[in-house]
Amino acid sequence: MQSGVNAADEGASPSRIQILQVWSLVVLTFLPYFAIPLGSNTNVPLSSIVALTMLPTAAKSKHMLGPLFLLIMIPTTTTFAGYLTTPGEINVQALIAWPLHVVVLTGFAVAARVARSHLQRVVRVCLWLTVVLAVVQKYVFLDRGSIPFLGYYSTPGYASVANNAFEIANYVRRPFTTFPEPSFMAGSVALACAALLILLPERLKMADYLLVGGSLIAIYLSSSGSGIASMGLLLVLAVYRGRIRVRRAMLLVVALVCAFVLGLSLYGSRSSASNYSWGDRLTSIEAAFRYLVGHVGPFLLGTGTGTASTLYENGTISLDGLTYHSDIPDLFSTFGRIVLETGVIGGLAMMVILMQPVARAVRQDLGVVAAIAGVLIVLIVGGLTISYQSAAWLWAVPGICMGLLASRDPMRGQIDAHRIRGQ
């Protein structure tokens, strides 16, 4: 029986509109400040608007809509259930923004399903541009005490670079390119690079290895803790491609040793700096889970979508007895926030929904070791790096894997090919 991916590729070439959607979707994920303000501290990225236009195609393959439906309904249900048991204010803006943030999951599933080659091409282009911009921003501007294009970095829901320009240019000096902060950039680059390696065939070209190397440079320059932790995992995805041979195994060992040495040296330099923030991130997570363990209602149903920052700011989630360097106004972890606001059961269910397609899709092509590396990259970046739910690449990687699984299922692939062909 003809495979699903071949059925789709041969039976239904992407239309110009679909190609435009794919390119717009990816480009806008690298331009998060292109967003629509929603409330006082929330926004809807334009990448989400593009993803909404791709839902009609996803509707022709209903199994791609199921995960999105669950990811939307779980936090909505727990929020209202918590309100009924313990009445309080509901963050309406957050409830509206959440579905618009995670809809990119299905947008990328459609992109991987109907225009895989175009998806690969635009991710390559955006990664190269980000790598070049990171190097230029670091050595041409930040190290000389300036930040170009300050007017770009001003959208509600993200930190205002303009308000902290002096400190960033004279003390922090960590590149962030078109993203709100260095950690946001590092996490997005790591996830986009991982997605590209998952999309590519078993045999990589020299240009692909060069792009991985460039991505590692951008991540290293960012000095992001979990970005550095993901460097070795990216090398596993790049080198461990299905069957492992002696030469490739030796290369992987050398690469992992180098990544470990670089990460260790960076950790030493960051931990001794006055603006050290890795410890504060871990403290914010520890405080959240200490609060959950001590309160039955929030443990089961969560605190409600969009409530984390309020609980930190008013002292409900206490930092007493914990070590931190600066004020902690929020939970600096997207996955941690999901568990806090949704409850342990709902939060873990959402983690399974996101991780399961990554594990399955990567294992089918690249083996168990690569699948573990892919899952760990998403968990590390979502757990320790990106503190914004609008960080589209956090949802893009599971979405891409959902699209690949839909293509590789022979029965679903043939059915979907006929449906998409007939649109």
Coordinates of C-alpha atoms in Angstrom, one line a residue:
M1 CA 0.0 0.0 0.0
Q2 CA 1.3 3.4 -0.9
S3 CA 2.5 5.4 2.1
G4 CA 0.5 8.3 3.4
V5 CA 3.2 10.9 2.8
N6 CA 3.6 9.8 -0.9
A7 CA -0.1 9.8 -1.4
A8 CA -0.3 13.4 -0.2
D9 CA 2.8 14.6 -2.1
E10 CA 1.8 13.0 -5.4
G11 CA -1.9 13.5 -5.2
A12 CA -2.2 17.0 -3.9
S13 CA 0.5 19.6 -4.5
P14 CA 0.1 22.6 -2.2
S15 CA -1.7 25.6 -3.7
R16 CA -0.3 29.0 -3.9
I17 CA -2.5 30.1 -1.0
Q18 CA -1.2 27.1 1.1
I19 CA 2.4 28.0 0.3
L20 CA 1.8 31.6 1.3
Q21 CA 0.2 30.5 4.5
V22 CA 3.2 28.3 5.4
W23 CA 5.7 31.0 4.7
S24 CA 3.7 33.6 6.6
L25 CA 3.2 31.3 9.5
V26 CA 6.9 30.6 10.0
V27 CA 8.2 34.1 9.3
L28 CA 5.8 35.6 11.8
T29 CA 6.9 33.1 14.5
F30 CA 10.3 34.7 14.2
L31 CA 8.7 38.2 14.6
P32 CA 6.6 37.9 17.8
Y33 CA 6.3 41.6 18.2
F34 CA 4.0 41.6 15.2
A35 CA 1.0 41.0 17.4
I36 CA -2.4 42.5 18.3
P37 CA -2.7 43.9 21.8
L38 CA -5.3 42.2 23.9
G39 CA -5.9 43.7 27.4
S40 CA -3.3 45.3 29.5
N41 CA -0.6 42.7 29.3
T42 CA -1.6 40.2 26.6
N43 CA -1.4 40.0 22.9
V44 CA -2.3 37.7 20.0
P45 CA 0.6 37.1 17.6
L46 CA -0.2 37.4 13.9
S47 CA 1.2 33.9 13.4
S48 CA -1.9 32.7 15.3
I49 CA -4.2 34.6 12.9
V50 CA -2.5 32.9 10.0
A51 CA -3.0 29.5 11.8
L52 CA -6.7 30.3 12.1
T53 CA -6.9 30.5 8.3
M54 CA -5.5 27.0 8.0
L55 CA -8.2 25.4 10.2
P56 CA -10.5 24.7 7.2
T57 CA -7.8 22.4 5.8
A58 CA -7.3 20.8 9.2
A59 CA -11.0 20.1 9.4
K60 CA -10.7 17.8 6.4
S61 CA -8.5 15.6 8.6
K62 CA -10.3 15.6 11.9
H63 CA -7.6 13.8 13.9
M64 CA -5.4 16.9 13.6
L65 CA -8.1 19.0 15.4
G66 CA -8.6 16.6 18.3
P67 CA -5.4 17.6 20.2
L68 CA -6.1 21.3 19.7
F69 CA -9.7 20.8 21.1
L70 CA -8.3 19.1 24.2
L71 CA -5.6 21.7 24.8
I72 CA -8.3 24.4 24.7
M73 CA -10.9 22.6 26.7
I74 CA -8.8 21.3 29.6
P75 CA -7.7 24.8 31.0
T76 CA -11.1 26.3 30.2
T77 CA -12.9 23.5 32.1
T78 CA -10.6 23.6 35.1
T79 CA -10.9 27.4 35.3
F80 CA -14.6 27.3 35.5
A81 CA -14.7 24.3 37.8
G82 CA -12.3 26.1 40.1
Y83 CA -14.5 29.2 40.0
L84 CA -17.6 27.2 41.0
T85 CA -15.8 25.7 44.0
T86 CA -13.9 28.8 45.0
P87 CA -15.5 31.9 43.5
G88 CA -13.1 34.7 42.4
E89 CA -12.2 36.7 39.3
I90 CA -11.8 35.0 36.0
N91 CA -9.1 36.4 33.6
V92 CA -11.2 36.7 30.5
Q93 CA -8.3 38.1 28.4
A94 CA -6.2 35.0 29.2
L95 CA -9.1 32.6 28.4
I96 CA -9.5 34.3 25.0
A97 CA -5.8 34.5 24.3
W98 CA -5.0 30.8 25.2
P99 CA -6.8 29.2 22.2
L100 CA -5.3 31.8 19.9
H101 CA -1.8 31.0 21.2
V102 CA -2.0 27.2 20.8
V103 CA -3.9 27.2 17.5
V104 CA -0.4 27.4 15.8
L105 CA -0.2 23.7 16.8
T106 CA -2.7 22.8 14.2
G107 CA -1.4 25.4 11.7
F108 CA 2.0 23.7 11.8
A109 CA 0.4 20.2 11.5
V110 CA -1.3 21.4 8.3
A111 CA 2.0 22.9 7.0
A112 CA 3.9 19.6 7.6
R113 CA 1.0 17.7 6.1
V114 CA 0.5 19.6 2.8
A115 CA 3.7 21.5 2.2
R116 CA 6.6 19.8 3.9
S117 CA 9.3 20.9 1.5
H118 CA 8.2 24.6 1.7
L119 CA 8.1 24.3 5.5
Q120 CA 11.7 23.1 5.5
R121 CA 12.8 25.9 3.2
V122 CA 11.3 28.8 5.2
V123 CA 12.6 27.4 8.5
R124 CA 16.1 27.3 7.0
V125 CA 15.8 30.8 5.8
C126 CA 14.5 32.2 9.1
L127 CA 17.1 30.3 11.1
W128 CA 20.0 31.6 9.0
L129 CA 18.7 35.2 9.3
T130 CA 18.4 34.8 13.1
V131 CA 21.9 33.4 13.4
V132 CA 23.4 36.3 11.3
L133 CA 21.4 38.9 13.2
A134 CA 22.4 37.4 16.6
V135 CA 26.1 37.7 15.7
V136 CA 25.7 41.2 14.3
Q137 CA 23.6 42.4 17.2
K138 CA 26.1 41.1 19.7
Y139 CA 29.4 42.2 18.2
V140 CA 28.4 45.3 16.1
F141 CA 25.8 46.9 18.4
L142 CA 25.6 45.5 22.0
D143 CA 29.3 45.3 22.6
R144 CA 29.5 48.9 21.5
G145 CA 26.6 50.0 23.8
S146 CA 23.7 50.4 21.4
I147 CA 20.5 48.6 20.3
P148 CA 19.2 49.1 16.7
F149 CA 15.5 49.4 15.8
L150 CA 14.3 50.1 19.3
G151 CA 10.9 51.1 18.0
Y152 CA 10.2 47.5 16.9
Y153 CA 10.4 46.2 20.5
S154 CA 7.1 47.6 21.9
T155 CA 4.0 45.4 22.1
P156 CA 1.9 44.8 25.3
G157 CA 2.5 41.4 26.7
Y158 CA 6.3 41.5 26.2
A159 CA 9.0 43.2 28.1
S160 CA 9.8 46.7 26.7
V161 CA 13.4 46.6 25.5
A162 CA 13.3 50.4 25.1
N163 CA 12.7 50.9 28.9
N164 CA 15.7 48.8 29.7
A165 CA 17.9 49.7 26.7
F166 CA 20.8 51.2 28.8
E167 CA 21.1 48.1 31.0
I168 CA 20.8 45.7 28.1
A169 CA 23.4 47.5 26.0
N170 CA 25.9 48.3 28.7
Y171 CA 25.6 45.3 31.1
V172 CA 23.6 42.4 29.8
R173 CA 24.9 42.4 26.2
R174 CA 23.2 39.1 25.3
P175 CA 21.6 39.1 21.8
F176 CA 17.9 38.6 21.4
T177 CA 17.5 39.4 17.7
T178 CA 13.7 39.9 16.9
F179 CA 12.5 38.3 20.1
P180 CA 11.7 39.9 23.5
E181 CA 14.6 38.5 25.4
P182 CA 17.7 36.2 24.9
S183 CA 16.0 33.2 26.5
F184 CA 13.0 33.6 24.2
M185 CA 15.4 33.7 21.2
A186 CA 17.5 30.7 22.4
G187 CA 14.4 28.5 23.0
S188 CA 12.8 29.4 19.7
V189 CA 16.1 28.7 17.8
A190 CA 16.5 25.4 19.6
L191 CA 13.0 24.3 18.8
A192 CA 13.0 25.5 15.2
C193 CA 16.3 23.7 14.6
A194 CA 14.9 20.5 16.2
A195 CA 11.8 20.8 14.0
L196 CA 14.0 21.1 10.9
L197 CA 16.1 18.1 11.9
I198 CA 12.9 16.1 12.4
L199 CA 11.5 17.2 9.0
L200 CA 14.7 16.4 7.1
P201 CA 15.5 13.0 5.7
E202 CA 18.0 10.6 7.3
R203 CA 21.0 11.8 5.2
L204 CA 21.8 15.5 6.0
K205 CA 23.7 17.8 3.6
M206 CA 26.7 19.8 4.7
A207 CA 24.6 22.9 4.6
D208 CA 22.3 21.4 7.2
Y209 CA 25.2 20.7 9.5
L210 CA 26.4 24.2 9.0
L211 CA 22.9 25.5 9.9
V212 CA 22.9 23.4 13.1
G213 CA 26.4 24.9 13.9
G214 CA 25.1 28.4 13.4
S215 CA 22.1 27.7 15.6
L216 CA 24.4 26.5 18.3
I217 CA 26.4 29.7 18.0
A218 CA 23.2 31.9 18.4
I219 CA 22.1 29.8 21.4
Y220 CA 25.6 30.1 23.0
L221 CA 25.7 33.8 22.6
S222 CA 22.3 34.1 24.3
S223 CA 23.7 32.6 27.5
S224 CA 20.4 31.0 28.1
G225 CA 20.6 28.1 30.6
S226 CA 18.1 25.7 29.0
G227 CA 19.2 26.8 25.6
I228 CA 22.7 25.6 26.5
A229 CA 21.2 22.4 27.9
S230 CA 19.5 21.8 24.5
M231 CA 22.8 22.1 22.6
G232 CA 23.8 18.5 23.2
L233 CA 20.3 17.2 22.4
L234 CA 20.4 19.1 19.0
L235 CA 23.7 17.4 18.3
V236 CA 22.1 14.0 19.0
L237 CA 19.2 14.8 16.6
A238 CA 21.8 15.9 13.9
V239 CA 24.2 13.0 14.2
Y240 CA 22.1 10.1 15.5
R241 CA 20.0 9.5 12.4
G242 CA 18.5 6.0 12.7
R243 CA 21.4 3.5 12.5
I244 CA 24.5 4.5 14.3
R245 CA 27.9 3.7 12.7
V246 CA 31.3 3.8 14.3
R247 CA 32.4 7.0 12.7
R248 CA 29.1 8.7 13.5
A249 CA 29.3 7.5 17.1
M250 CA 32.8 8.9 17.5
L251 CA 31.6 12.2 16.1
L252 CA 28.7 12.3 18.4
V253 CA 30.9 11.6 21.5
V254 CA 33.3 14.4 20.5
A255 CA 30.4 16.8 19.8
L256 CA 28.7 16.0 23.2
V257 CA 32.0 16.5 25.1
C258 CA 32.5 19.9 23.4
A259 CA 28.9 20.9 24.2
F260 CA 29.3 19.9 27.8
V261 CA 32.6 21.9 28.2
L262 CA 31.0 25.0 26.6
G263 CA 27.9 24.7 28.7
L264 CA 30.0 24.2 31.9
S265 CA 32.1 27.3 31.2
L266 CA 29.1 29.4 30.4
Y267 CA 27.4 28.3 33.6
G268 CA 30.4 29.3 35.6
S269 CA 30.5 32.8 34.0
R270 CA 26.8 33.4 34.3
S271 CA 26.5 32.2 37.9
S272 CA 29.2 34.6 39.0
A273 CA 27.5 37.6 37.2
S274 CA 25.4 40.2 39.0
N275 CA 22.5 39.7 36.6
Y276 CA 22.4 35.9 37.2
S277 CA 18.8 34.7 36.6
W278 CA 18.9 30.9 36.3
G279 CA 18.5 30.5 40.1
D280 CA 15.5 32.9 40.1
R281 CA 13.8 30.8 37.4
L282 CA 14.2 27.6 39.5
T283 CA 13.0 29.5 42.6
S284 CA 9.8 30.6 40.8
I285 CA 9.1 27.0 39.8
E286 CA 9.9 25.7 43.3
A287 CA 7.5 28.3 44.9
A288 CA 4.7 27.3 42.6
F289 CA 4.9 23.6 43.3
R290 CA 5.3 24.2 47.0
Y291 CA 2.0 26.2 46.8
L292 CA 0.2 23.4 44.9
V293 CA 1.3 20.7 47.4
G294 CA -0.1 22.7 50.3
H295 CA -3.5 23.5 48.7
V296 CA -5.9 20.7 47.7
G297 CA -8.2 22.8 45.4
P298 CA -5.4 24.3 43.2
F299 CA -3.6 21.0 43.2
L300 CA -6.6 19.3 41.6
L301 CA -8.1 22.1 39.5
G302 CA -5.3 24.7 39.3
T303 CA -5.5 28.4 40.1
G304 CA -7.3 29.4 36.9
T305 CA -5.9 30.4 33.5
G306 CA -4.0 33.7 33.6
T307 CA -3.7 33.9 37.4
A308 CA 0.0 33.1 38.0
S309 CA 1.4 36.6 37.8
T310 CA -1.3 37.9 40.2
L311 CA -0.6 35.2 42.7
Y312 CA 3.1 36.0 42.7
E313 CA 2.6 39.8 42.9
N314 CA 0.1 39.7 45.8
G315 CA 2.2 37.2 47.8
T316 CA -0.3 34.3 47.7
I317 CA 2.6 32.3 46.3
S318 CA 5.2 33.0 48.9
L319 CA 9.0 33.1 48.3
D320 CA 9.8 32.8 52.0
G321 CA 12.8 30.6 52.7
L322 CA 13.8 30.5 49.1
T323 CA 16.9 32.1 47.5
Y324 CA 16.5 34.7 44.7
H325 CA 18.4 37.7 43.3
S326 CA 15.6 39.9 41.9
D327 CA 11.9 40.3 42.3
I328 CA 9.9 37.3 40.9
P329 CA 6.6 38.6 39.5
D330 CA 5.6 35.5 37.7
L331 CA 6.3 31.8 37.1
F332 CA 9.2 31.7 34.6
S333 CA 8.1 28.5 32.9
T334 CA 5.4 27.9 30.4
F335 CA 4.8 24.3 31.3
G336 CA 5.1 25.1 35.0
R337 CA 2.4 27.7 34.5
I338 CA 0.2 25.3 32.7
V339 CA 0.4 22.8 35.7
L340 CA -0.1 25.6 38.2
E341 CA -3.1 27.1 36.5
T342 CA -4.7 23.9 35.3
G343 CA -3.9 21.5 38.2
V344 CA -1.6 18.5 38.3
I345 CA -4.0 16.1 36.5
G346 CA -5.0 18.5 33.7
G347 CA -1.5 19.8 33.4
L348 CA 0.1 16.4 33.0
A349 CA -2.6 15.4 30.5
M350 CA -1.7 18.4 28.4
M351 CA 2.0 17.5 28.6
V352 CA 1.1 14.0 27.3
I353 CA -0.9 15.5 24.4
L354 CA 2.1 17.6 23.4
M355 CA 4.9 15.0 24.0
Q356 CA 3.3 11.9 22.6
P357 CA 3.3 12.9 18.9
V358 CA 7.0 14.1 19.2
A359 CA 8.0 10.7 20.6
R360 CA 6.1 8.7 18.0
A361 CA 7.0 10.8 14.9
V362 CA 10.8 11.0 15.7
R363 CA 11.0 7.3 16.8
Q364 CA 9.6 6.2 13.5
D365 CA 12.2 8.0 11.4
L366 CA 15.3 8.4 13.6
G367 CA 15.0 5.8 16.4
V368 CA 14.4 5.7 20.1
V369 CA 17.5 7.8 21.1
A370 CA 16.6 10.6 18.8
A371 CA 13.0 10.5 20.0
I372 CA 14.1 10.9 23.6
A373 CA 16.3 13.8 22.5
G374 CA 13.3 15.5 20.7
V375 CA 11.0 15.1 23.7
L376 CA 13.7 16.4 26.1
I377 CA 14.3 19.5 24.0
V378 CA 10.6 20.5 24.1
L379 CA 10.4 19.7 27.8
I380 CA 13.5 21.7 28.7
V381 CA 12.7 24.7 26.6
G382 CA 9.1 24.8 27.7
G383 CA 9.9 24.1 31.3
L384 CA 13.0 26.3 31.8
T385 CA 13.4 28.8 29.0
I386 CA 10.3 30.3 27.4
S387 CA 8.0 32.0 29.8
Y388 CA 5.5 33.2 27.2
Q389 CA 2.6 31.1 26.0
S390 CA 2.8 33.0 22.7
A391 CA 6.2 31.5 22.0
A392 CA 4.8 29.8 18.9
W393 CA 7.7 27.2 18.4
L394 CA 6.7 25.6 21.7
W395 CA 3.5 24.5 20.0
A396 CA 5.0 24.2 16.5
V397 CA 7.2 21.2 17.2
P398 CA 4.4 18.9 18.5
G399 CA 2.2 20.3 15.7
I400 CA 4.7 19.4 13.0
C401 CA 5.0 15.9 14.5
M402 CA 1.2 15.5 14.4
G403 CA 1.2 16.5 10.7
L404 CA 4.0 13.9 10.0
L405 CA 2.1 11.2 11.8
A406 CA -1.0 12.0 9.8
S407 CA 1.0 11.7 6.6
R408 CA 2.6 8.4 7.5
D409 CA -0.5 6.6 8.5
P410 CA -1.4 4.7 5.2
M411 CA -5.2 4.8 5.7
R412 CA -5.4 8.3 7.0
G413 CA -2.8 9.5 4.4
Q414 CA -4.9 8.2 1.5
I415 CA -8.1 9.6 2.9
D416 CA -6.6 13.0 3.6
A417 CA -4.9 13.2 0.2
H418 CA -8.3 12.7 -1.5
R419 CA -9.9 15.3 0.9
I420 CA -7.2 17.9 0.4
R421 CA -7.1 17.2 -3.3
G422 CA -10.8 18.0 -3.6
Q423 CA -10.8 21.3 -1.8

